[in-house]
Structures are given as C-alpha cells and as structure tokens.
Amino acid sequence: MNMSDLHGVLAVGTGTGEDGANSFLGSDIGKAVIALCGVAGIIILVVCIFKMVKNVTNGRPGEGFKVFFWGLVVGGLLFRLDITVSAVSYMSGLLQKVFDSAQKVTG
C-alpha cells in the first residue's frame, strides 16, 4: 500500500473532511471498507430482527420494536457510507453554528 493512497483520507483546508472521506471511499481500499461495512450492516439488521421477534413473543413488543428501529438505523448507516459521511458533515456544520452562536452571545 502506498502512502499516497492514504493521503486521500486527509481533508485539505479547514473543512469538515467530507471531501477527504469521499475520495477515500472512492479508492480501492475504500471500496473494500464499504463492502465490509455493508456486510456488517446486514448482519446487524438480521440479528436485530431475531431479537425483535424474541422480545415480541416474550410479551415485550415495545422493547422489540425499539431494538428493530435502532438496528435499522445502525444497519442503514453502515450499509450506505456515503450518506453517513454527508450526515456527519451536516451535523458538524450544525454544531459549528451552535458554537458560533453561543460565542456571539457570551462575547
């Protein structure tokens, strides 16, 4: 593996790192990471479905649907890493605005 391959992970400038993450996901190593995360997402979702069925049959449907919902969230985030990178970028932008606003208020 070349060091130039890893250079794509680093973001240039003071941005959120979205460009660097997207360029990494486009590389050969990134594609392997995408595949492994996709498999992990599917496995997590299947396990959560079985836990949901177990909880529902044991008389705890609320707990079962909670497990299923969070399994969908985590599985979806792992299955689509490009959306995950965008979501992290949006959240970091939102946090930056909150901190800027708090700094303006406090002086």
PDB file of C-alpha atoms in Angstrom:
ATOM      1  CA  MET A   1       0.000   0.000   0.000  1.00  0.00           C
ATOM      2  CA  ASN A   2       1.289   3.437  -0.944  1.00  0.00           C
ATOM      3  CA  MET A   3       1.320   6.416   1.363  1.00  0.00           C
ATOM      4  CA  SER A   4      -0.240   8.372  -1.488  1.00  0.00           C
ATOM      5  CA  ASP A   5      -3.311   6.130  -1.165  1.00  0.00           C
ATOM      6  CA  LEU A   6      -3.722   7.181   2.444  1.00  0.00           C
ATOM      7  CA  HIS A   7      -3.274  10.843   1.568  1.00  0.00           C
ATOM      8  CA  GLY A   8      -6.813  10.865   0.144  1.00  0.00           C
ATOM      9  CA  VAL A   9      -8.204  10.422   3.663  1.00  0.00           C
ATOM     10  CA  LEU A  10      -6.892  13.783   4.838  1.00  0.00           C
ATOM     11  CA  ALA A  11      -9.034  16.790   4.095  1.00  0.00           C
ATOM     12  CA  VAL A  12      -7.398  19.821   2.593  1.00  0.00           C
ATOM     13  CA  GLY A  13      -8.069  23.072   4.422  1.00  0.00           C
ATOM     14  CA  THR A  14     -10.337  23.564   7.384  1.00  0.00           C
ATOM     15  CA  GLY A  15     -13.487  21.852   6.134  1.00  0.00           C
ATOM     16  CA  THR A  16     -15.427  19.027   7.691  1.00  0.00           C
ATOM     17  CA  GLY A  17     -13.435  16.299   5.974  1.00  0.00           C
ATOM     18  CA  GLU A  18     -16.228  15.270   3.632  1.00  0.00           C
ATOM     19  CA  ASP A  19     -14.050  15.658   0.525  1.00  0.00           C
ATOM     20  CA  GLY A  20     -11.289  13.547   2.043  1.00  0.00           C
ATOM     21  CA  ALA A  21     -13.706  10.877   3.192  1.00  0.00           C
ATOM     22  CA  ASN A  22     -15.398  10.732  -0.207  1.00  0.00           C
ATOM     23  CA  SER A  23     -12.068  10.451  -2.000  1.00  0.00           C
ATOM     24  CA  PHE A  24     -11.062   7.655   0.374  1.00  0.00           C
ATOM     25  CA  LEU A  25     -14.321   5.802  -0.240  1.00  0.00           C
ATOM     26  CA  GLY A  26     -13.641   6.056  -3.966  1.00  0.00           C
ATOM     27  CA  SER A  27     -10.222   4.357  -3.658  1.00  0.00           C
ATOM     28  CA  ASP A  28      -9.638   0.599  -3.767  1.00  0.00           C
ATOM     29  CA  ILE A  29      -9.208   0.361  -0.002  1.00  0.00           C
ATOM     30  CA  GLY A  30     -12.330   2.457   0.494  1.00  0.00           C
ATOM     31  CA  LYS A  31     -14.347   0.125  -1.693  1.00  0.00           C
ATOM     32  CA  ALA A  32     -13.216  -2.797   0.464  1.00  0.00           C
ATOM     33  CA  VAL A  33     -14.245  -0.867   3.596  1.00  0.00           C
ATOM     34  CA  ILE A  34     -17.641  -0.134   2.005  1.00  0.00           C
ATOM     35  CA  ALA A  35     -18.128  -3.834   1.274  1.00  0.00           C
ATOM     36  CA  LEU A  36     -17.166  -4.899   4.814  1.00  0.00           C
ATOM     37  CA  CYS A  37     -19.409  -2.266   6.383  1.00  0.00           C
ATOM     38  CA  GLY A  38     -22.281  -3.331   4.125  1.00  0.00           C
ATOM     39  CA  VAL A  39     -21.926  -6.925   5.237  1.00  0.00           C
ATOM     40  CA  ALA A  40     -21.735  -5.830   8.890  1.00  0.00           C
ATOM     41  CA  GLY A  41     -24.865  -3.704   8.426  1.00  0.00           C
ATOM     42  CA  ILE A  42     -26.817  -6.633   7.003  1.00  0.00           C
ATOM     43  CA  ILE A  43     -25.662  -8.931   9.825  1.00  0.00           C
ATOM     44  CA  ILE A  44     -26.643  -6.353  12.457  1.00  0.00           C
ATOM     45  CA  LEU A  45     -30.068  -5.953  10.875  1.00  0.00           C
ATOM     46  CA  VAL A  46     -30.702  -9.713  10.775  1.00  0.00           C
ATOM     47  CA  VAL A  47     -29.637 -10.103  14.412  1.00  0.00           C
ATOM     48  CA  CYS A  48     -31.916  -7.220  15.417  1.00  0.00           C
ATOM     49  CA  ILE A  49     -34.848  -8.820  13.584  1.00  0.00           C
ATOM     50  CA  PHE A  50     -34.338 -12.032  15.560  1.00  0.00           C
ATOM     51  CA  LYS A  51     -34.088 -10.065  18.822  1.00  0.00           C
ATOM     52  CA  MET A  52     -37.261  -8.194  17.920  1.00  0.00           C
ATOM     53  CA  VAL A  53     -39.154 -11.428  17.307  1.00  0.00           C
ATOM     54  CA  LYS A  54     -37.855 -12.843  20.598  1.00  0.00           C
ATOM     55  CA  ASN A  55     -38.930  -9.745  22.528  1.00  0.00           C
ATOM     56  CA  VAL A  56     -42.370  -9.655  20.898  1.00  0.00           C
ATOM     57  CA  THR A  57     -43.004 -13.339  21.632  1.00  0.00           C
ATOM     58  CA  ASN A  58     -41.895 -12.796  25.244  1.00  0.00           C
ATOM     59  CA  GLY A  59     -44.554 -10.119  25.674  1.00  0.00           C
ATOM     60  CA  ARG A  60     -42.354  -7.019  25.306  1.00  0.00           C
ATOM     61  CA  PRO A  61     -43.343  -5.571  21.918  1.00  0.00           C
ATOM     62  CA  GLY A  62     -42.128  -2.066  22.769  1.00  0.00           C
ATOM     63  CA  GLU A  63     -38.634  -3.322  23.511  1.00  0.00           C
ATOM     64  CA  GLY A  64     -38.706  -5.434  20.352  1.00  0.00           C
ATOM     65  CA  PHE A  65     -39.611  -2.540  18.076  1.00  0.00           C
ATOM     66  CA  LYS A  66     -37.009  -0.333  19.772  1.00  0.00           C
ATOM     67  CA  VAL A  67     -34.329  -2.916  19.008  1.00  0.00           C
ATOM     68  CA  PHE A  68     -35.574  -3.205  15.435  1.00  0.00           C
ATOM     69  CA  PHE A  69     -35.617   0.579  14.929  1.00  0.00           C
ATOM     70  CA  TRP A  70     -32.057   1.067  16.173  1.00  0.00           C
ATOM     71  CA  GLY A  71     -30.946  -1.945  14.157  1.00  0.00           C
ATOM     72  CA  LEU A  72     -32.380  -0.257  11.062  1.00  0.00           C
ATOM     73  CA  VAL A  73     -30.567   2.985  11.890  1.00  0.00           C
ATOM     74  CA  VAL A  74     -27.185   1.378  12.538  1.00  0.00           C
ATOM     75  CA  GLY A  75     -27.533  -1.062   9.639  1.00  0.00           C
ATOM     76  CA  GLY A  76     -28.519   1.741   7.283  1.00  0.00           C
ATOM     77  CA  LEU A  77     -25.590   3.907   8.362  1.00  0.00           C
ATOM     78  CA  LEU A  78     -23.188   1.043   7.766  1.00  0.00           C
ATOM     79  CA  PHE A  79     -24.796  -0.038   4.512  1.00  0.00           C
ATOM     80  CA  ARG A  80     -24.614   3.417   2.894  1.00  0.00           C
ATOM     81  CA  LEU A  81     -21.371   5.071   3.992  1.00  0.00           C
ATOM     82  CA  ASP A  82     -21.764   7.958   1.540  1.00  0.00           C
ATOM     83  CA  ILE A  83     -24.948   9.029   3.316  1.00  0.00           C
ATOM     84  CA  THR A  84     -23.196   8.578   6.662  1.00  0.00           C
ATOM     85  CA  VAL A  85     -20.372  10.891   5.580  1.00  0.00           C
ATOM     86  CA  SER A  86     -22.881  13.509   4.437  1.00  0.00           C
ATOM     87  CA  ALA A  87     -24.829  13.231   7.697  1.00  0.00           C
ATOM     88  CA  VAL A  88     -21.677  13.679   9.758  1.00  0.00           C
ATOM     89  CA  SER A  89     -20.803  16.723   7.663  1.00  0.00           C
ATOM     90  CA  TYR A  90     -24.263  18.233   8.209  1.00  0.00           C
ATOM     91  CA  MET A  91     -24.098  17.594  11.957  1.00  0.00           C
ATOM     92  CA  SER A  92     -20.640  19.145  12.246  1.00  0.00           C
ATOM     93  CA  GLY A  93     -21.899  22.213  10.365  1.00  0.00           C
ATOM     94  CA  LEU A  94     -24.861  22.447  12.723  1.00  0.00           C
ATOM     95  CA  LEU A  95     -22.614  22.165  15.776  1.00  0.00           C
ATOM     96  CA  GLN A  96     -20.302  24.814  14.361  1.00  0.00           C
ATOM     97  CA  LYS A  97     -23.264  27.189  14.011  1.00  0.00           C
ATOM     98  CA  VAL A  98     -24.370  26.445  17.582  1.00  0.00           C
ATOM     99  CA  PHE A  99     -20.893  27.159  18.951  1.00  0.00           C
ATOM    100  CA  ASP A 100     -20.597  30.326  16.873  1.00  0.00           C
ATOM    101  CA  SER A 101     -23.962  31.495  18.169  1.00  0.00           C
ATOM    102  CA  ALA A 102     -23.008  30.734  21.764  1.00  0.00           C
ATOM    103  CA  GLN A 103     -19.722  32.590  21.297  1.00  0.00           C
ATOM    104  CA  LYS A 104     -21.560  35.680  19.976  1.00  0.00           C
ATOM    105  CA  VAL A 105     -23.922  35.635  22.961  1.00  0.00           C
ATOM    106  CA  THR A 106     -21.211  35.186  25.588  1.00  0.00           C
ATOM    107  CA  GLY A 107     -18.814  37.623  23.953  1.00  0.00           C
TER     108      GLY A 107
END
